[in-house]
Coordinates of C-alpha atoms and ligand atoms in Angstrom, one line a residue:
M1 CA -25.2 -37.5 -4.7
S2 CA -22.1 -35.3 -4.6
K3 CA -21.5 -33.1 -7.6
E4 CA -18.7 -33.8 -10.0
A5 CA -17.1 -31.8 -12.9
E6 CA -16.3 -33.5 -16.1
I7 CA -13.4 -32.4 -18.3
I8 CA -13.0 -34.0 -21.7
L9 CA -9.5 -33.9 -23.1
D10 CA -8.4 -35.6 -26.3
G11 CA -11.7 -37.5 -26.3
K12 CA -11.2 -38.9 -22.8
S13 CA -13.4 -38.0 -19.9
Y14 CA -12.1 -37.1 -16.4
K15 CA -14.2 -36.5 -13.3
F16 CA -13.2 -34.1 -10.6
P17 CA -14.9 -33.6 -7.3
V18 CA -16.9 -30.4 -6.7
I19 CA -16.5 -28.9 -3.2
E20 CA -18.8 -26.5 -1.5
G21 CA -17.9 -23.9 1.1
S22 CA -20.0 -23.1 4.2
E23 CA -21.6 -20.1 2.3
G24 CA -22.4 -22.1 -0.8
E25 CA -19.2 -21.1 -2.8
M26 CA -18.5 -23.8 -5.3
A27 CA -15.1 -25.0 -6.6
I28 CA -13.8 -27.8 -8.8
D29 CA -11.1 -29.6 -7.0
I30 CA -8.4 -30.1 -9.6
A31 CA -5.7 -31.4 -7.2
K32 CA -5.3 -34.5 -9.4
L33 CA -5.6 -32.8 -12.8
R34 CA -1.9 -32.9 -13.8
D35 CA -1.4 -36.4 -12.5
L36 CA -4.4 -37.7 -14.5
T37 CA -4.3 -35.6 -17.6
G38 CA -0.8 -34.0 -17.9
Y39 CA -2.6 -30.6 -18.2
V40 CA -2.4 -27.7 -15.8
T41 CA -4.7 -24.7 -15.6
L42 CA -3.7 -21.2 -16.6
D43 CA -5.3 -18.3 -14.7
T44 CA -3.1 -15.1 -14.8
G45 CA -3.8 -13.0 -11.8
Y46 CA -5.6 -15.9 -10.1
K47 CA -9.0 -14.5 -11.1
N48 CA -10.7 -17.9 -10.9
T49 CA -8.4 -19.8 -8.6
G50 CA -9.1 -20.7 -5.0
A51 CA -5.6 -20.9 -3.4
T52 CA -6.8 -22.4 -0.1
K53 CA -9.7 -23.3 2.1
S54 CA -10.0 -20.7 4.9
A55 CA -12.4 -20.2 7.8
I56 CA -11.3 -16.6 8.6
T57 CA -13.1 -14.2 6.3
F58 CA -16.1 -14.5 4.0
L59 CA -16.6 -12.0 1.2
D60 CA -19.3 -11.9 -1.4
G61 CA -18.2 -9.3 -4.0
E62 CA -21.5 -9.3 -5.9
K63 CA -23.6 -8.7 -2.8
G64 CA -21.1 -6.4 -1.0
I65 CA -20.8 -8.7 2.1
L66 CA -17.7 -8.9 4.3
R67 CA -17.6 -11.0 7.5
Y68 CA -14.8 -11.9 9.9
R69 CA -15.4 -15.3 11.4
G70 CA -19.1 -14.9 10.6
Y71 CA -19.5 -11.5 12.1
P72 CA -20.7 -8.7 9.7
I73 CA -18.1 -5.9 9.2
E74 CA -20.8 -3.3 9.9
Q75 CA -21.3 -4.7 13.4
L76 CA -17.7 -5.1 14.2
A77 CA -16.8 -1.6 13.0
S78 CA -19.5 0.0 15.1
K79 CA -19.3 -2.1 18.3
A80 CA -15.9 -3.7 18.7
S81 CA -12.4 -2.6 19.6
F82 CA -9.5 -3.3 17.2
L83 CA -7.8 -5.7 19.8
E84 CA -11.1 -7.6 20.2
V85 CA -11.3 -8.0 16.4
S86 CA -7.6 -9.0 16.3
Y87 CA -8.3 -11.7 18.9
L88 CA -11.3 -12.9 16.9
L89 CA -9.3 -13.2 13.7
I90 CA -6.2 -14.8 15.2
Y91 CA -7.9 -17.2 17.7
G92 CA -11.3 -17.8 15.9
E93 CA -13.8 -16.5 18.6
L94 CA -14.6 -13.2 20.2
P95 CA -12.7 -12.9 23.5
T96 CA -14.4 -12.9 26.9
T97 CA -13.6 -9.9 29.2
S98 CA -10.7 -11.7 30.8
Q99 CA -9.3 -13.2 27.6
L100 CA -9.3 -9.7 26.1
E101 CA -7.6 -8.2 29.2
I102 CA -4.9 -10.8 29.1
F103 CA -4.4 -10.4 25.4
K104 CA -4.2 -6.6 25.8
D105 CA -1.8 -6.8 28.7
R106 CA 0.5 -9.3 26.9
I107 CA 0.6 -7.1 23.8
M108 CA 1.2 -3.8 25.7
K109 CA 4.0 -5.4 27.8
H110 CA 5.9 -6.1 24.6
T111 CA 5.5 -2.7 22.9
N112 CA 9.1 -1.6 23.5
L113 CA 11.8 -2.2 20.9
H114 CA 15.3 -3.4 21.4
E115 CA 17.4 -0.2 21.6
D116 CA 19.6 -1.3 18.7
I117 CA 16.7 -1.1 16.3
K118 CA 17.1 2.7 16.5
K119 CA 20.3 2.3 14.6
I120 CA 18.3 0.7 11.8
F121 CA 16.2 3.8 11.5
D122 CA 19.3 6.0 11.6
G123 CA 20.6 4.0 8.6
F124 CA 17.8 5.2 6.3
P125 CA 17.9 8.7 4.7
S126 CA 15.1 10.9 6.1
S127 CA 13.5 10.8 2.6
A128 CA 13.0 7.0 2.9
H129 CA 9.4 5.8 2.3
P130 CA 8.1 4.6 5.7
M131 CA 6.8 1.3 4.1
G132 CA 10.3 0.3 3.1
V133 CA 11.5 1.1 6.6
L134 CA 8.6 -0.8 8.2
S135 CA 9.3 -4.0 6.2
S136 CA 13.0 -3.8 6.9
A137 CA 12.5 -3.3 10.6
V138 CA 10.0 -6.2 10.8
S139 CA 12.5 -8.4 9.0
S140 CA 15.1 -7.4 11.5
L141 CA 13.0 -8.8 14.3
T142 CA 14.2 -12.2 13.3
A143 CA 17.7 -11.1 14.4
Y144 CA 16.5 -9.9 17.8
Y145 CA 14.2 -12.9 18.4
P146 CA 16.1 -15.8 16.7
G147 CA 13.7 -18.4 18.1
S148 CA 11.1 -17.1 15.6
I149 CA 13.0 -18.8 12.7
D150 CA 12.8 -22.2 14.4
Q151 CA 10.3 -24.0 12.2
N152 CA 9.8 -26.6 15.0
A153 CA 8.8 -23.9 17.5
N154 CA 5.9 -25.1 19.6
D155 CA 2.5 -23.3 19.7
E156 CA 3.4 -21.3 22.8
E157 CA 6.6 -20.0 21.2
V158 CA 4.7 -19.1 18.0
D159 CA 2.1 -17.3 20.1
L160 CA 4.8 -15.2 21.7
T161 CA 6.0 -14.2 18.3
I162 CA 2.5 -13.2 17.3
V163 CA 2.1 -11.1 20.5
R164 CA 5.5 -9.5 20.0
L165 CA 4.6 -8.6 16.4
M166 CA 1.2 -7.1 17.3
A167 CA 3.0 -5.1 20.0
K168 CA 5.9 -3.9 18.1
L169 CA 4.5 -2.9 14.7
P170 CA 2.9 0.4 15.9
T171 CA 6.2 1.3 17.8
I172 CA 8.2 0.6 14.7
A173 CA 5.9 2.8 12.6
A174 CA 5.9 5.6 15.2
W175 CA 9.6 5.5 15.8
S176 CA 10.5 5.5 12.1
Y177 CA 8.2 8.5 11.6
R178 CA 9.7 10.4 14.5
N179 CA 13.2 9.6 13.4
S180 CA 12.5 10.8 9.9
K181 CA 11.5 14.2 11.4
G182 CA 14.4 14.4 13.8
Q183 CA 12.0 14.3 16.7
P184 CA 12.6 12.5 20.0
L185 CA 11.3 8.9 20.0
M186 CA 8.4 8.4 22.4
Y187 CA 8.6 5.2 24.5
P188 CA 5.3 3.3 24.6
K189 CA 3.0 3.8 27.5
P190 CA 1.6 0.3 28.2
K191 CA -1.2 1.6 30.4
L192 CA -2.8 3.2 27.3
G193 CA -5.0 1.3 24.9
Y194 CA -3.5 0.0 21.6
C195 CA -4.7 3.0 19.4
E196 CA -4.2 5.5 22.2
N197 CA -0.6 4.4 22.7
F198 CA 0.1 4.6 19.0
L199 CA -1.2 8.1 18.8
Y200 CA 0.9 9.1 21.8
M201 CA 4.1 7.7 20.2
M202 CA 3.3 9.5 17.0
F203 CA 2.3 12.9 18.3
G204 CA 3.3 13.2 21.9
H205 CA 6.4 15.1 23.2
P206 CA 8.6 14.2 26.1
N207 CA 8.3 17.7 27.7
E208 CA 4.6 18.3 27.1
D209 CA 1.3 16.8 28.3
F210 CA -0.5 14.8 25.7
T211 CA -4.3 14.9 25.4
L212 CA -6.0 12.2 23.4
D213 CA -8.9 13.2 21.3
P214 CA -11.6 10.5 21.6
V215 CA -12.8 11.3 18.0
V216 CA -9.3 10.5 16.7
V217 CA -9.0 7.4 18.8
E218 CA -12.4 6.1 17.6
A219 CA -11.6 6.9 13.9
L220 CA -8.3 5.0 14.1
N221 CA -10.0 2.1 15.8
T222 CA -12.7 1.9 13.1
L223 CA -10.2 2.2 10.2
F224 CA -8.0 -0.5 11.7
I225 CA -11.0 -2.9 12.0
L226 CA -12.1 -2.2 8.4
H227 CA -8.6 -3.1 7.2
A228 CA -8.1 -6.1 9.5
D229 CA -8.6 -8.9 7.0
H230 CA -9.7 -9.3 3.4
E231 CA -9.2 -13.0 2.6
Q232 CA -6.8 -13.9 -0.2
N233 CA -5.8 -10.5 -1.4
C234 CA -2.3 -9.7 -2.9
S235 CA -0.5 -9.1 0.4
T236 CA -2.2 -11.9 2.3
S237 CA -1.5 -14.4 -0.5
T238 CA 2.1 -13.2 -0.3
V239 CA 2.2 -13.8 3.5
R240 CA 0.8 -17.3 2.9
I241 CA 3.1 -18.2 0.1
V242 CA 6.2 -17.0 2.0
G243 CA 4.9 -18.8 5.1
S244 CA 4.4 -21.9 3.1
A245 CA 8.2 -22.2 2.7
H246 CA 8.3 -22.3 6.5
A247 CA 9.8 -18.8 6.6
S248 CA 9.3 -17.1 10.0
L249 CA 6.3 -15.1 10.9
Y250 CA 8.4 -11.9 10.8
S251 CA 9.8 -12.7 7.3
S252 CA 6.3 -13.5 6.0
I253 CA 4.8 -10.3 7.4
A254 CA 7.7 -8.2 6.0
A255 CA 6.9 -9.7 2.6
G256 CA 3.2 -8.9 3.1
I257 CA 4.1 -5.2 3.9
N258 CA 6.1 -5.0 0.7
A259 CA 3.2 -6.3 -1.4
L260 CA 0.7 -4.0 0.4
W261 CA 2.9 -1.0 -0.6
G262 CA 2.0 -1.4 -4.3
P263 CA -0.2 1.4 -5.6
L264 CA -2.8 -1.1 -7.0
H265 CA -3.1 -2.5 -3.4
G266 CA -2.7 -0.7 -0.1
G267 CA -0.5 2.0 -1.6
A268 CA -3.7 3.3 -3.3
N269 CA -4.7 5.4 -0.3
Q270 CA -1.6 7.6 -0.7
E271 CA -2.2 7.8 -4.4
V272 CA -5.8 8.9 -3.9
I273 CA -5.0 11.8 -1.7
E274 CA -2.2 12.9 -4.1
M275 CA -4.6 12.6 -7.0
L276 CA -7.2 14.8 -5.2
E277 CA -4.6 17.3 -4.2
E278 CA -3.3 17.4 -7.8
I279 CA -6.8 18.0 -9.2
Q280 CA -7.3 20.8 -6.7
A281 CA -3.9 22.4 -7.4
S282 CA -4.2 22.1 -11.2
G283 CA -7.8 23.5 -11.2
I284 CA -8.9 20.7 -13.7
S285 CA -12.6 20.1 -13.5
T286 CA -13.8 16.6 -12.2
K287 CA -15.5 16.2 -15.6
D288 CA -12.2 16.7 -17.5
Y289 CA -10.4 14.4 -15.0
I290 CA -13.0 11.7 -15.6
A291 CA -12.5 12.1 -19.3
K292 CA -8.8 11.5 -18.9
V293 CA -9.6 8.4 -16.9
K294 CA -11.8 7.1 -19.7
T295 CA -9.1 7.6 -22.3
K296 CA -6.9 5.6 -19.9
E297 CA -4.4 8.5 -19.6
V298 CA -4.8 8.1 -15.8
R299 CA -6.4 5.6 -13.4
L300 CA -9.0 6.8 -11.0
M301 CA -7.2 5.7 -7.8
G302 CA -9.4 4.3 -5.0
F303 CA -11.9 3.0 -7.6
G304 CA -12.4 -0.6 -8.7
H305 CA -11.8 -3.9 -7.0
R306 CA -10.9 -7.4 -8.1
V307 CA -13.8 -8.9 -6.1
Y308 CA -16.3 -6.2 -5.3
K309 CA -18.5 -5.7 -8.3
N310 CA -21.4 -3.9 -6.6
F311 CA -20.0 -1.9 -3.7
D312 CA -17.2 -2.2 -1.2
P313 CA -19.0 -2.4 2.2
R314 CA -15.8 -0.9 3.8
A315 CA -16.1 2.1 1.5
N316 CA -19.7 2.7 2.6
I317 CA -18.7 2.8 6.3
I318 CA -15.6 4.9 5.6
K319 CA -17.5 7.5 3.5
K320 CA -20.0 8.1 6.4
A321 CA -17.2 8.1 9.0
C322 CA -15.3 10.6 6.9
D323 CA -18.2 13.1 7.0
D324 CA -18.6 12.5 10.8
I325 CA -14.9 12.8 11.7
L326 CA -14.3 15.9 9.6
N327 CA -17.3 17.6 11.1
K328 CA -16.3 16.6 14.7
L329 CA -12.7 17.8 14.1
G330 CA -13.9 20.9 12.4
V331 CA -11.8 20.2 9.3
N332 CA -12.9 21.5 6.0
D333 CA -10.9 19.7 3.4
P334 CA -11.6 20.6 -0.3
A335 CA -10.3 17.1 -1.1
L336 CA -13.5 15.7 0.3
A337 CA -15.7 17.8 -2.0
I338 CA -13.6 16.8 -5.0
A339 CA -13.8 13.1 -4.0
K340 CA -17.6 13.3 -3.8
E341 CA -17.8 15.0 -7.1
L342 CA -15.6 12.4 -8.7
E343 CA -17.7 9.6 -7.2
Q344 CA -20.9 11.2 -8.4
A345 CA -19.6 11.7 -11.9
A346 CA -18.2 8.1 -12.1
L347 CA -21.2 6.3 -10.7
S348 CA -23.4 7.7 -13.5
D349 CA -20.9 7.2 -16.3
P350 CA -21.3 4.1 -18.5
Y351 CA -17.5 3.6 -18.5
F352 CA -17.6 2.9 -14.7
V353 CA -21.0 1.3 -14.7
E354 CA -20.2 -1.2 -17.4
R355 CA -16.9 -2.2 -15.8
K356 CA -18.6 -2.3 -12.3
L357 CA -16.1 0.2 -10.8
Y358 CA -17.1 1.6 -7.4
P359 CA -15.2 3.4 -4.7
N360 CA -13.1 1.0 -2.7
V361 CA -11.8 1.2 0.9
D362 CA -8.9 3.5 -0.1
F363 CA -11.1 6.2 -1.7
Y364 CA -12.1 8.1 1.4
S365 CA -9.7 6.6 4.0
G366 CA -6.8 9.0 3.1
I367 CA -9.0 12.0 3.7
I368 CA -9.6 10.8 7.3
Y369 CA -5.9 10.0 7.8
K370 CA -5.1 13.5 6.6
A371 CA -7.6 15.0 9.0
L372 CA -6.0 13.0 11.8
G373 CA -2.7 14.8 11.0
L374 CA -0.9 12.0 9.2
R375 CA 1.5 12.6 6.3
S376 CA 0.3 11.0 3.1
D377 CA 3.3 8.5 2.9
L378 CA 2.1 7.1 6.3
F379 CA -1.4 6.1 5.0
T380 CA -0.3 2.7 3.8
V381 CA 1.6 2.2 7.1
M382 CA -1.8 2.6 8.8
F383 CA -3.3 0.0 6.5
A384 CA -0.4 -2.4 7.4
I385 CA -1.0 -2.0 11.2
G386 CA -4.7 -2.6 10.6
R387 CA -4.1 -5.6 8.3
L388 CA -1.6 -7.2 10.7
P389 CA -4.0 -9.5 12.6
G390 CA -5.5 -10.7 9.4
W391 CA -2.0 -11.6 8.0
I392 CA -1.2 -13.3 11.3
A393 CA -4.4 -15.3 11.3
Q394 CA -3.9 -16.4 7.7
W395 CA -0.2 -17.4 8.4
K396 CA -1.4 -19.4 11.5
E397 CA -4.1 -21.1 9.6
L398 CA -1.7 -22.2 6.9
R399 CA 0.8 -23.4 9.6
D400 CA -1.9 -25.3 11.6
A401 CA -3.2 -27.0 8.4
K402 CA 0.3 -27.9 7.4
E403 CA -0.3 -26.6 3.9
P404 CA 2.2 -27.6 1.3
I405 CA 4.7 -25.1 -0.1
G406 CA 3.0 -22.7 -2.6
R407 CA 4.5 -23.4 -6.0
P408 CA 2.4 -22.5 -9.1
R409 CA 3.1 -24.0 -12.6
Q410 CA 3.5 -22.0 -15.8
I411 CA 3.0 -22.4 -19.5
Y412 CA 6.5 -21.9 -21.0
T413 CA 6.4 -19.6 -24.1
G414 CA 10.2 -19.1 -24.6
Y415 CA 12.6 -20.7 -27.1
T416 CA 12.7 -24.4 -27.5
E417 CA 16.1 -26.0 -27.1
R418 CA 19.0 -24.4 -29.0
D419 CA 22.8 -24.8 -28.9
Y420 CA 25.1 -22.4 -27.0
V421 CA 26.9 -20.0 -29.4
S422 CA 30.4 -18.9 -28.5
I423 CA 30.7 -15.1 -28.0
E424 CA 32.9 -14.4 -31.1
K425 CA 30.3 -16.0 -33.3
R426 CA 27.3 -14.0 -32.0
K427 CA 25.8 -11.3 -34.2
Ligands
LIG1 N1 -9.8 3.6 -13.1 C1 -10.0 3.5 -14.4 N2 -10.3 2.3 -15.0 C2 -10.2 1.2 -14.2 C3 -9.9 1.3 -12.8 C4 -9.7 2.5 -12.3 N3 -9.4 2.6 -11.0 N4 -9.9 0.0 -12.3 C5 -10.2 -0.8 -13.4 N5 -10.4 -0.1 -14.5 C6 -10.7 -0.6 -15.8 C7 -9.5 -1.3 -16.5 O1 -8.8 -0.3 -17.3 C8 -10.2 -2.3 -17.3 O2 -10.8 -1.7 -18.4 P1 -10.9 -2.4 -19.9 O3 -11.9 -3.5 -19.7 O4 -11.3 -1.4 -20.8 O5 -9.5 -2.9 -20.1 C9 -11.4 -2.8 -16.5 O6 -11.7 -1.7 -15.6 C10 -11.1 -4.0 -15.6 O7 -9.9 -3.6 -14.8 P2 -8.8 -4.6 -14.3 O8 -7.5 -3.8 -14.1 O9 -8.7 -5.8 -15.3 O10 -9.4 -5.1 -13.0 P3 -8.5 -5.9 -11.9 O11 -9.5 -6.7 -11.1 O12 -7.4 -6.6 -12.5 O13 -7.9 -4.7 -10.9 C11 -7.7 -3.1 -9.3 C12 -8.5 -4.4 -9.7 C13 -8.1 -2.7 -7.8 C14 -6.2 -3.3 -9.3 C15 -8.1 -1.9 -10.2 O14 -9.5 -1.7 -10.2 C16 -7.3 -0.6 -9.9 O15 -6.2 -0.5 -10.4 N6 -7.9 0.3 -9.1 C17 -7.1 1.5 -8.7 C18 -6.1 1.1 -7.6 C19 -6.9 1.0 -6.3 O16 -7.7 1.7 -5.9 N7 -6.5 -0.1 -5.6 C20 -7.0 -0.4 -4.2 C21 -7.8 -1.6 -4.2 S1 -8.7 -1.7 -2.6 C22 -7.5 -2.0 -1.4 C23 -7.0 -3.4 -1.5 O17 -7.7 -4.3 -0.9 O18 -6.0 -3.6 -2.1

């Protein structure tokens, strides 16, 4: 017999179906709650609320499990390419050799930007944060590809928008960076791989040969995979809610980029490196810094997670990769030693143990990005490029399922009705 949940309100009993996910996750389906009872639920920060059914990513925060379409993150990060994982997320299955080739060719063919987009970069002061430029430029794609705002576009047209976005986001990121430095923009080289082409556009020069370091390419590939999806996090929920109003893919992703920018979300990777550098510059001991965290004077950035309460499997992979990459590149960054000391101190301290606070994906990723030669304000841009296929997959899933517009309720706590007071009578 299928399970039911009983809610008793004002002495009356109401039954609600219990639904079970494919990994045994249980939920009470309260779709009819308000109709039947007049009540709504209140769950600030959505700590207990499932916003959708999704077949893309499975995450068990207690056991530290993360899988894309059933495949463990550890296997994907060590064996797959970022485009392979993107295909998996967006279309549901790992591609065959020919499917992957076609996907790659289609993407690389669309990597150029409309020349006029350069004027958008010129319009920003060189001090502009690249995340603001990124979201603005992605929004602007609706103007260059007006078909993307047609909510009746067929699947083929939507797929072209998906391919264009995958293709153009790295070019937007690289060009806005080059523009901010007054350096010549590097046109994409479609013959290169996705990560290779991005590095070429970021660090190449028109009058010099460019040599790709396989260690750097591999590191970027791994980081992009680790960031590729994370089910209903803040930016993905933003993408889905904007998409639920039938806004275009470009508009929905631009909104996701803005959400990701926040320091409690993807913006944490920049905050972590700035925190580590500040600790180094000020000479404060890690013990004293931890003491400041415990009195809540500062937050230990890169620590804690809404869903991981044991360990973040992405952080485990990144920590190991960080050691490897710095060794291979011959980089000796004191920030890494400080990060390890902080982690050690935190993991044995009751404040962190009781609150189940562990290093998250952002704790060590910034150290790698820095070793790859990236400026700290670009770290969250890297996160956005990595997260793009996940956002797209989630937007597509919502569209295919014809999900209704996202529109939460509230519990109103303001004034009850009162009469307008003319301005001369106000005190
Ligand atoms: N440093 C110090 N204390 C913390 C931290 C931290 N990083 N994170 C949580 N706490 C404390 C918090 O003060 C609270 O303590 P108390 O019970 O005494 O009030 C308790 O732990 C629970 O924290 P919370 O803020 O209610 O937890 P949350 O689930 O709402 O927030 C979080 C999750 C990630 C926003 C938070 O842990 C945080 O701000 N971490 C630092 C920012 C960060 O690294 N963000 C990146 C997250 S991973 C990338 C991504 O997917 O977004």
